[in-house]
Coordinates of C-alpha atoms in Angstrom, one line a residue:
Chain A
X1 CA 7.5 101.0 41.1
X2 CA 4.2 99.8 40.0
X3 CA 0.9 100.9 41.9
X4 CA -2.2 98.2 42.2
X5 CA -5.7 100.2 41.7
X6 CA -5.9 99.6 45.6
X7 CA -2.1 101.5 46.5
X8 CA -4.2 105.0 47.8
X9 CA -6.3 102.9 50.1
X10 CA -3.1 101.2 51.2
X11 CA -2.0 104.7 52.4
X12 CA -4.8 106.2 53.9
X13 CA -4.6 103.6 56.7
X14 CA -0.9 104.0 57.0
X15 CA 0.3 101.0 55.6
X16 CA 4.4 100.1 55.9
X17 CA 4.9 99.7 51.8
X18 CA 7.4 97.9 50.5
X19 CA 9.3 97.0 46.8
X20 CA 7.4 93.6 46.7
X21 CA 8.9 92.5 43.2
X22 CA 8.6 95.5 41.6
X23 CA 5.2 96.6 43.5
X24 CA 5.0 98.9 45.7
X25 CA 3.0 96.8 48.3
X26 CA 1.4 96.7 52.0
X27 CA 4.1 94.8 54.5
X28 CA 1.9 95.4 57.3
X29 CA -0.8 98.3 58.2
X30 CA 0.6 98.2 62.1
X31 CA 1.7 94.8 63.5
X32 CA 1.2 91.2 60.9
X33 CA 1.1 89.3 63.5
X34 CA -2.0 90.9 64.5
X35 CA -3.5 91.0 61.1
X36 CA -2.0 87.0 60.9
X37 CA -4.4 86.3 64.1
X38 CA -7.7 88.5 62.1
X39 CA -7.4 85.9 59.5
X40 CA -7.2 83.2 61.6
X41 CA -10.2 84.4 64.2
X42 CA -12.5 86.9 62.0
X43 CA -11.8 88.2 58.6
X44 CA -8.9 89.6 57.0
X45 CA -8.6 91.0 53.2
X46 CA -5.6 91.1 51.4
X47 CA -4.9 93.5 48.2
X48 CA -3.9 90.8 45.5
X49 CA -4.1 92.9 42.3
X50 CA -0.6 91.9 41.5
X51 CA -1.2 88.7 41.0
X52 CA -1.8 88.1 37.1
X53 CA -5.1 87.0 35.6
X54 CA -4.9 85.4 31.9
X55 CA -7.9 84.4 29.8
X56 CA -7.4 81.4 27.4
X57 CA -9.9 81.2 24.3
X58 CA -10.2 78.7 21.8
X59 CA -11.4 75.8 20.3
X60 CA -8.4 73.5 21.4
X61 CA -7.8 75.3 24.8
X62 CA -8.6 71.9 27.0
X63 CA -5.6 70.0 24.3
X64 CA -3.2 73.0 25.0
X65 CA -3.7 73.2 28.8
X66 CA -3.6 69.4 29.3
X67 CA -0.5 69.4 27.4
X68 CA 1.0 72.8 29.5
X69 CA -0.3 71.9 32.7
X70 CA 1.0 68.8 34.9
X71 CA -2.8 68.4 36.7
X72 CA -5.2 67.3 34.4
X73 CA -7.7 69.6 33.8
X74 CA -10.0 66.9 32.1
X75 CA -10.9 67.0 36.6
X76 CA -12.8 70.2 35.5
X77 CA -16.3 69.3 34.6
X78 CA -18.6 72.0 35.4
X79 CA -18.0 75.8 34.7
X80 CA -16.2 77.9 37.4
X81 CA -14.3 74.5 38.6
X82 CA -11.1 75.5 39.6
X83 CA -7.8 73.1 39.8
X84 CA -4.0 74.3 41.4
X85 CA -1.5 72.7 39.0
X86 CA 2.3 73.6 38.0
X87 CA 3.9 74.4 34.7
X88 CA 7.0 72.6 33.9
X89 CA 10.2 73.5 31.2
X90 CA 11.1 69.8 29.3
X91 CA 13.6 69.0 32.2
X92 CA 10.5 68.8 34.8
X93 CA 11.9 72.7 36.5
X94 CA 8.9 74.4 37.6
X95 CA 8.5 77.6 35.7
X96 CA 5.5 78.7 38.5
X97 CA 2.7 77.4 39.9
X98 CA -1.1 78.4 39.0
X99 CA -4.6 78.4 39.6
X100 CA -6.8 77.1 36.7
X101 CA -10.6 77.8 36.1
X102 CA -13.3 76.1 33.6
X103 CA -14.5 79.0 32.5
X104 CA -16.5 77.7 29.3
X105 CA -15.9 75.0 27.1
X106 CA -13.4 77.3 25.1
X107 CA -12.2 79.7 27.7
X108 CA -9.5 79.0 30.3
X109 CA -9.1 81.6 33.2
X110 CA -5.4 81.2 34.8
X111 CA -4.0 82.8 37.9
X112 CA -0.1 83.3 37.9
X113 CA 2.3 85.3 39.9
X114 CA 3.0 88.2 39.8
X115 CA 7.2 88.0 40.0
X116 CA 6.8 85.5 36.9
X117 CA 4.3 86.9 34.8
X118 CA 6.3 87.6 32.1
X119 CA 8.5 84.5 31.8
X120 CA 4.9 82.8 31.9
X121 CA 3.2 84.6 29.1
X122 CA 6.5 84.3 26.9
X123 CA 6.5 80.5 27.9
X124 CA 2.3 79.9 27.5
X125 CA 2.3 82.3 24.5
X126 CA 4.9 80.3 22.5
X127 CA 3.0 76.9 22.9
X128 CA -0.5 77.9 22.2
X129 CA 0.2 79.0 19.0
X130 CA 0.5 74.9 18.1
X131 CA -3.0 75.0 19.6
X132 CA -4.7 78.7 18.0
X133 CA -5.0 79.6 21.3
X134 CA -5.7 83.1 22.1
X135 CA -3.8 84.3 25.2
X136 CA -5.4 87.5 26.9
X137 CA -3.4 89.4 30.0
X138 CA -6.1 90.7 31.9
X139 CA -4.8 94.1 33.5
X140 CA -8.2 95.3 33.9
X141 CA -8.6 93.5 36.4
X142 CA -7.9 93.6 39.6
X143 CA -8.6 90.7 42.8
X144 CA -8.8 90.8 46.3
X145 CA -8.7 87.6 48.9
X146 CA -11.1 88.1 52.1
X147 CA -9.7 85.1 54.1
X148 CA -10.9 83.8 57.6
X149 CA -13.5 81.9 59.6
X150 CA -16.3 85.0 59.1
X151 CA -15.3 85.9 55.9
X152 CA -17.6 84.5 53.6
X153 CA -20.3 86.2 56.1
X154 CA -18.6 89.7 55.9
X155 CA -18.2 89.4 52.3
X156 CA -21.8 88.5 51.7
X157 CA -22.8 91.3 54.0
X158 CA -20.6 93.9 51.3
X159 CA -22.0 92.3 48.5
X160 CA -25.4 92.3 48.8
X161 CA -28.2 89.8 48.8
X162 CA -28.1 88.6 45.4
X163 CA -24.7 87.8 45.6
X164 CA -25.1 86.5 48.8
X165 CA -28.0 83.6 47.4
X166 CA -25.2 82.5 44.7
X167 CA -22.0 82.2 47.2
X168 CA -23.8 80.4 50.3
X169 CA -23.9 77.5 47.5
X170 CA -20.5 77.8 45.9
X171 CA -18.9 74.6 47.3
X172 CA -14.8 74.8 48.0
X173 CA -12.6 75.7 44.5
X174 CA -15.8 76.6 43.0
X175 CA -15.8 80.1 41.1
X176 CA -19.1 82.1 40.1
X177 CA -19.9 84.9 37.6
X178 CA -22.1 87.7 39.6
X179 CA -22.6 91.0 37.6
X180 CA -19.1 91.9 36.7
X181 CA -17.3 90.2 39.4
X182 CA -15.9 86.9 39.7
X183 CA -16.1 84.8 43.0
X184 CA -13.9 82.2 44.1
X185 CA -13.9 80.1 47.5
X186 CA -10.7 79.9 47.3
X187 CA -7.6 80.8 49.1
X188 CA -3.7 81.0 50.1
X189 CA -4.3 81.4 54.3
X190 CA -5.9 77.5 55.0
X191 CA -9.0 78.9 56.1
X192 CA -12.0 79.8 54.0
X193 CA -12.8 82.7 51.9
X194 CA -13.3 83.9 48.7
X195 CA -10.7 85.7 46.0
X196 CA -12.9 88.2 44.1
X197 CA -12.1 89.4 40.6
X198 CA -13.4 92.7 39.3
X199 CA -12.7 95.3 37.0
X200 CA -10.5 97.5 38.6
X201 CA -12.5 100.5 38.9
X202 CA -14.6 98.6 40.9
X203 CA -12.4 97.3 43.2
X204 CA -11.8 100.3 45.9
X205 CA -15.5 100.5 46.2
X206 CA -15.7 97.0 47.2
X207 CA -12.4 97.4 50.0
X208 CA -14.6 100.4 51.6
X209 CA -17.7 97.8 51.9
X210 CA -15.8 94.7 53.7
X211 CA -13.5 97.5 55.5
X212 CA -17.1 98.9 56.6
X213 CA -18.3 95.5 57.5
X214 CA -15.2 94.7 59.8
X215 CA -13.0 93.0 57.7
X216 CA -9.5 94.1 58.4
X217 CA -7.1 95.1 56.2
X218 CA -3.9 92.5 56.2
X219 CA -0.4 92.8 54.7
X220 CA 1.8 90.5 52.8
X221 CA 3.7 89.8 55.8
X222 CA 0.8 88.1 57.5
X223 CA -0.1 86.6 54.1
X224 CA 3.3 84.8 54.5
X225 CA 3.1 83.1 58.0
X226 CA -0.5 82.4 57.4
X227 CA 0.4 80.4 53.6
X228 CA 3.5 78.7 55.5
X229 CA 1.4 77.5 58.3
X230 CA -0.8 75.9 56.1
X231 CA 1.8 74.4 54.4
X232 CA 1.5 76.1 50.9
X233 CA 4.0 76.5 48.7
X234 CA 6.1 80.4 47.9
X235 CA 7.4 80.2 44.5
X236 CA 10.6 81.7 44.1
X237 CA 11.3 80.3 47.8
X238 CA 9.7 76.5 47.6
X239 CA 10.1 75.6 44.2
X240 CA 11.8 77.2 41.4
X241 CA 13.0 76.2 38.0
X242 CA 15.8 74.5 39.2
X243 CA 13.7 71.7 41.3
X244 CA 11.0 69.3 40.2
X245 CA 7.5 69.3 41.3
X246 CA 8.2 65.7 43.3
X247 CA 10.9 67.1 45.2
X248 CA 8.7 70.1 46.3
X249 CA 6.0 68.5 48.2
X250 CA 4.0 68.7 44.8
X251 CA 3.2 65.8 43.4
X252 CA -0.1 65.8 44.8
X253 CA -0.6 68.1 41.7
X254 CA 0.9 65.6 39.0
X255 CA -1.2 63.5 37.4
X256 CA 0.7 61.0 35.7
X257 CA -3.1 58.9 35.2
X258 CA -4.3 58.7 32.2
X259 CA -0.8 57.3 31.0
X260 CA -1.4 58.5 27.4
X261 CA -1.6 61.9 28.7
X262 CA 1.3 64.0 27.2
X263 CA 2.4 67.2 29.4
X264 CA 5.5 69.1 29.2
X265 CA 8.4 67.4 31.9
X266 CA 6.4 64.5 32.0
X267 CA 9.2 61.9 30.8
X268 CA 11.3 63.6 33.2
X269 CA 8.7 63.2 36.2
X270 CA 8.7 59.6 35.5
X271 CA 11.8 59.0 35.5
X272 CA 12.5 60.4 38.8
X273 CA 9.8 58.7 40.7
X274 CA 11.2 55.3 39.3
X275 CA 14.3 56.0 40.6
X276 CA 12.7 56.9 43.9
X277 CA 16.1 58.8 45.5
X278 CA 15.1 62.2 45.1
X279 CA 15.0 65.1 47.7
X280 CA 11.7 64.9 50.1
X281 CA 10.1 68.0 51.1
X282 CA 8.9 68.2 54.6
X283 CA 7.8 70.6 57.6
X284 CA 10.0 71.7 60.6
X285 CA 9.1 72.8 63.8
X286 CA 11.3 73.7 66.6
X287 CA 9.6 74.0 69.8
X288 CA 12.6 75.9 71.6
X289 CA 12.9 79.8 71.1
X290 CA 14.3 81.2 68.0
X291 CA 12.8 81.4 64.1
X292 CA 14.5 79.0 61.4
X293 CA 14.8 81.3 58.3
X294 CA 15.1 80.9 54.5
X295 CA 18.3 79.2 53.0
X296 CA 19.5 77.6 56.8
X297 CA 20.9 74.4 56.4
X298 CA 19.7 71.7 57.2
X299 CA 22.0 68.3 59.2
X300 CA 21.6 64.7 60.1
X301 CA 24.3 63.2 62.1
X302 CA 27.1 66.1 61.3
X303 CA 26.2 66.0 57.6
X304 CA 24.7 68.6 55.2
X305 CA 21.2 67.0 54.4
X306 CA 19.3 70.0 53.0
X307 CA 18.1 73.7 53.2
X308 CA 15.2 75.5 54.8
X309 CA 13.0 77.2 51.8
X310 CA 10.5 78.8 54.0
X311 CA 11.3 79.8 57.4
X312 CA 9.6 81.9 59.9
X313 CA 7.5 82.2 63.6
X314 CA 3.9 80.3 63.6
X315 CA 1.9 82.8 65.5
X316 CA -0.8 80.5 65.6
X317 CA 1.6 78.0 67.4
X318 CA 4.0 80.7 69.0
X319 CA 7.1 78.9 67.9
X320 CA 8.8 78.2 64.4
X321 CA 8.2 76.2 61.5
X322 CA 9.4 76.0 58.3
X323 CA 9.3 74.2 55.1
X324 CA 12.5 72.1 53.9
X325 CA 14.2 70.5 50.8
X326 CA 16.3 67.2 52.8
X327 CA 17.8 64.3 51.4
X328 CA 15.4 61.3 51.1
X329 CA 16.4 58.8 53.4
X330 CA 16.0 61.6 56.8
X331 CA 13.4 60.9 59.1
X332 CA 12.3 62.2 62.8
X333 CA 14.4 64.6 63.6
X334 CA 17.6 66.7 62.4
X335 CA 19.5 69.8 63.0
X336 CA 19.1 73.4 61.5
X337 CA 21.9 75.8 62.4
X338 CA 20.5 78.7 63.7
X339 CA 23.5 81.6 64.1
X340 CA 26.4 79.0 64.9
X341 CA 24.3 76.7 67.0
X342 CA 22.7 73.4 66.3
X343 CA 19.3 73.0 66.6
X344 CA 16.8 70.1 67.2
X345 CA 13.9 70.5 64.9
X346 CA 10.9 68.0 64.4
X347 CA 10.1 66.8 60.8
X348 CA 6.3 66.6 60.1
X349 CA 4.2 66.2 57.3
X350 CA 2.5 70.2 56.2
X351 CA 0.7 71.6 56.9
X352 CA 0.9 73.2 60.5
X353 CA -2.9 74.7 60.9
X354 CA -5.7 74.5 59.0
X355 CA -8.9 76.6 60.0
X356 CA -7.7 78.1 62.9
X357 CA -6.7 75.0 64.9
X358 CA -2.8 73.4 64.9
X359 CA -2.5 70.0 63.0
X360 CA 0.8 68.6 65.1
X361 CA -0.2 65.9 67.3
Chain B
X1 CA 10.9 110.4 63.9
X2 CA 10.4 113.5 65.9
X3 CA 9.4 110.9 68.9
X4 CA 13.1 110.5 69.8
X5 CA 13.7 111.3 73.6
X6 CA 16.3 114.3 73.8
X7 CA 17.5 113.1 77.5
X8 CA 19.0 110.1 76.6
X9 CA 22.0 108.9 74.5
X10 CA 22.1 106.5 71.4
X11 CA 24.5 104.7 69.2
X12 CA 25.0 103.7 66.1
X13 CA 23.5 100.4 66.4
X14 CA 20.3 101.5 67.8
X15 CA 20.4 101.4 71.2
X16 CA 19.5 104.0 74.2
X17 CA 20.7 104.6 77.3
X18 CA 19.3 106.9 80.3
X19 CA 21.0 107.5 83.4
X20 CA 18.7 106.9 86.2
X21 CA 18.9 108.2 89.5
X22 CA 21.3 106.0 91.5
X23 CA 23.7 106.5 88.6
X24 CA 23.3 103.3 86.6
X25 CA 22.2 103.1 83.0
X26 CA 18.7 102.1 81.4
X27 CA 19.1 100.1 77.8
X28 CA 17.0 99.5 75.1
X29 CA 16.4 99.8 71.3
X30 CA 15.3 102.8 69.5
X31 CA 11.8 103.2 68.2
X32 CA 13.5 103.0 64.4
X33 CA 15.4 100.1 65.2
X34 CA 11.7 98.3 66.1
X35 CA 10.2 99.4 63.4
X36 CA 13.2 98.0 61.0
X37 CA 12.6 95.2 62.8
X38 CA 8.6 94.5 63.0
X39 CA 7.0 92.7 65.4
X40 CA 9.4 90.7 67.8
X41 CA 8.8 87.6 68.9
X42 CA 11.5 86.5 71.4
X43 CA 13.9 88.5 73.1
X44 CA 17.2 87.0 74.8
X45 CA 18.6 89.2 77.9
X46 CA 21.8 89.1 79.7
X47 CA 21.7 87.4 83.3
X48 CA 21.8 90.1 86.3
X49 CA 25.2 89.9 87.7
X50 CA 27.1 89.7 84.3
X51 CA 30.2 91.9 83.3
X52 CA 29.9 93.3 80.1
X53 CA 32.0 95.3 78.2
X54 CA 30.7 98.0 75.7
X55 CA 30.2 97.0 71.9
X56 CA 29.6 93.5 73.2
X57 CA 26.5 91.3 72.1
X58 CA 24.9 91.0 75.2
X59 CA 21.3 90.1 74.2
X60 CA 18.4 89.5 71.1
X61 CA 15.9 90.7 69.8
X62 CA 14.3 88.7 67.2
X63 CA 11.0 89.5 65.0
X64 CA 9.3 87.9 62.5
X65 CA 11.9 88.9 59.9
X66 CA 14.9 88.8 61.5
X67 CA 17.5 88.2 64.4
X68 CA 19.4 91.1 65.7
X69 CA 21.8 91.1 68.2
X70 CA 21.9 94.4 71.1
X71 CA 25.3 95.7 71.7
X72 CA 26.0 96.8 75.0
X73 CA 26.4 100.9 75.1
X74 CA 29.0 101.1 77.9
X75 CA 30.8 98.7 79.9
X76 CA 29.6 97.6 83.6
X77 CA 27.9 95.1 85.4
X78 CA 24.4 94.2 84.6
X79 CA 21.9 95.0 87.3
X80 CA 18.3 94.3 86.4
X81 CA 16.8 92.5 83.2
X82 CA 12.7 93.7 81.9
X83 CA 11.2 90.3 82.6
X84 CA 8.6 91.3 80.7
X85 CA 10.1 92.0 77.2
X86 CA 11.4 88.4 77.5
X87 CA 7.6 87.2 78.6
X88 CA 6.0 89.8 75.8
X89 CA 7.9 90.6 73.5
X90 CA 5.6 92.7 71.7
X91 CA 6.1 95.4 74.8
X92 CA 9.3 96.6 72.5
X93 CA 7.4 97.3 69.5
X94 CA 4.7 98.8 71.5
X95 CA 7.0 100.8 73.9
X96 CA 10.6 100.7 73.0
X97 CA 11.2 103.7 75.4
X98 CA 9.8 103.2 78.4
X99 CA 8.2 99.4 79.3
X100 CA 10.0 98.1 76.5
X101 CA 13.1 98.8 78.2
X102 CA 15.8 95.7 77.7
X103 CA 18.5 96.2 80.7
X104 CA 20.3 98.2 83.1
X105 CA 23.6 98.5 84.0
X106 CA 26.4 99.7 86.6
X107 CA 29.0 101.5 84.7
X108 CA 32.2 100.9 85.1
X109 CA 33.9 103.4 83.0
X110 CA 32.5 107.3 83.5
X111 CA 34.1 108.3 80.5
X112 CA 32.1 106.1 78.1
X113 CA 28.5 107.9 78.7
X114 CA 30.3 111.2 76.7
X115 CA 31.4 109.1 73.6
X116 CA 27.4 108.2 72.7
X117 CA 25.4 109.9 70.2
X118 CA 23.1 112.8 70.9
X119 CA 19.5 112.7 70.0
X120 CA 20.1 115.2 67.1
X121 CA 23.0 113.4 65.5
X122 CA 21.2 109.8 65.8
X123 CA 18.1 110.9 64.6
X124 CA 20.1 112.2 60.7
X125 CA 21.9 108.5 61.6
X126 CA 18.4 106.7 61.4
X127 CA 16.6 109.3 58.4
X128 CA 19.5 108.7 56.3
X129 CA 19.2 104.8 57.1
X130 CA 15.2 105.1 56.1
X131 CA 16.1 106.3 52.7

């Protein structure tokens, strides 16, 4: 199994490791639902090295990536911008979903996944050569995400002041170059914090100086209530190559303005808004005991609506939610079953919380 | 897992059971069933009064990743519940021995105490299941 640069840190506080993909990863350093309510309350840091970081240079990188990309990155105006945006095959199937930064006017910084990083090089590699686009897998690298209402405080605190004087400016999505790391105020928990890139030699030094400043070290189980209570998409779970952006609560990240904009899947895309029937995605939450769970299906009136992609227990909320892929015309309410029994679950828009407090009415 | 009670009796499906003083039985899940588990978040219990036979589901325990059903250990009528496994849950992660205790029966069949595991064999049961 592969290792991340941080995997003997992971050990020396005991850390429940798991085959996360082909990582050998952090599940939980005790209890995630303690670590779930760090983020949520203090600061919590997550080891995110496994997530894949590819550099883009070259004169027609802004063509290629507004071509590759369905968000527009034309948005990006000022270095360090960052923009979340899906990649599409021709038939609108989302191949994954990714985090784009304006690095320089020929230099595109991407954030992938770490499950599809090699599908997504093969697929990026093979159209940028129609665009002499260099495409650079940044393994020296390695990130880590210090989520939570005090973060950016602790993180400024571990970083010193002259970091500290750039980041109290950087503005939400915003990235900035200090030293040799890079900063971003961005995030997969709904509450603030940064995601800080580094060479990787660097980066145990820097888990010692937020651990030292109180900023707890958090698994990828809490990583996955606190993303699903925001309402953020899983790839692999929410969306895969097999659904369309539109039918995955995405299309908040497809921008079919400026019409003359050509993107891969977009004739598909516009066909299936026009026709307007296509599966909705939405949030469930059941307010009696049990957890809704991946792949449960979903009913309306005795019949098989749709499927639960993201199921768990909200420990923010102390009941379930999940996300759901249901038929278009369902509204209010339907049923999940849960081991043999029907359930009455509530549909709501995502997401569930955002900093710290519950967005149900 | 050299934290497994010797005194008490387990079985395959990861439960406990002590024999307490007045002769009726203590239930619960082992501390590698919990950990398997991670941290619970509701936990179903029989009623007190109920007649349950052994190898039947007679309660849940369900975590953040999963729902698991408890089979009861031997047969009898159920005689107290741990109200406070069903009101924090997290007492079976933190305790699974002692205040994380689920239910407690009267046995009705003396023979069935003699057919559970001992600590030795369900402690190569649950290394064997680690691996």
């Amino acid at each position: 199994m592969k290792q991340t640069v941080l995997h003997p840190e992971h050990l020396k506080l005991n850390a429940k490791m798991v085959d996360f993909g082909g990582w050998h990863m952090p599940i939980n350093y005790g209890s995630q639902i303690d670590e779930h309510h760090y983020v949520r309350n203090d600061a919590g840091m997550f080891d995110v090295c496994h997530m894949t970081v590819v550099d883009l240079h070259g004169d027609k990188v802004r063509d290629f990536l507004k071509y590759l990309l369905t968000n527009n990155i034309d948005k990006l105006k000022v270095p360090g911008k960052a923009l979340y945006t899906c990649m599409l095959k021709e038939d609108g199937g989302v191949i994954d979903d990714l985090i784009v930064y304006y690095m320089a006017d020929s230099w595109f910084r991407i954030v992938v996944n770490a499950s599809t990083r090699e599908k997504d090089i093969a697929w990026i590699e093979k159209h940028a050569s129609n665009y002499s686009v260099d495409v650079n897998e940044r393994d020296d690298l390695a990130m880590i995400a210090v989520q939570g209402p005090n973060a950016r405080a602790k993180a400024h605190a571990a970083l010193g002041a002259d970091a500290t004087a750039k980041c109290e400016a950087l503005k939400p999505f915003v990235a900035i170059d200090h030293d040799e790391l890079f900063i971003a105020r961005t995030g997969y928990t709904g509450e603030d914090g940064y995601e800080i890139i580094m060479a990787n030699e660097d980066a145990p030094a820097l888990w010692q100086a937020l651990l030292n400043q109180g900023v707890k070290a958090c698994g990828l189980g809490a990583r996955d209530t606190l993303r699903l209570e925001a309402g953020m998409n899983l790839y692999g779970s929410d969306m895969n190559e097999s659904v369309t952006p539109l039918m995955s609560g995405l299309s908040w990240i497809v921008a079919f303005e400026p019409k003359e904009r050509s993107f891969v899947g977009r004739d598909t895309l516009e066909a299936q808004a026009a026709q307007g029937d296509h599966d909705q995605f939405v949030g469930l939450v059941l307010e009696e005991r049990g957890v809704l769970r991946n792949h449960q299906k979903v009913f309306a009136n005795g019949e098989l609506v749709g499927e639960i992609t993201s199921g768990s227990f909200s420990p923010t909320l102390g009941h379930s939610i999940a996300l759901a892929r249901i038929k278009h015309t369902i509204k209010d309410n339907c049923e999940v079953d849960m081991r043999g029994k029907a359930m009455t679950v509530h549909i709501v828009k995502p997401p569930f919380v955002r900093n710290g407090k519950s967005c149900l009415v | 897992m050299s934290d497994i009670p010797t005194q008490i009796k387990y079985t395959k499906s990861h439960e406990w059971v002590e024999t307490l003083e007045d002769g009726n039985v203590r239930i619960g899940i082992t501390d590698h069933a919990q950990d398997l588990l991670g941290d619970m978040v509701f936990v179903e219990l029989p009623e007190v009064g109920d007649e349950i036979s052994a190898g039947e589901e007679c309660a849940v325990v369900e975590s953040v990743k999963a729902a698991s059903d408890v089979y009861s250990p031997l047969s009898g009528e159920v005689t107290a519940v741990n109200e406070t496994v069903a009101e924090a849950p997290e007492t079976v992660n933190q305790s699974p021995y002692e205040n994380g205790w689920l239910f407690e029966l009267k046995p009705s069949v003396n023979t069935e105490f003699d057919d559970l595991l001992d600590a030795d064999t369900y402690n190569k049961l649950a290394e064997e299941d680690s691996h």
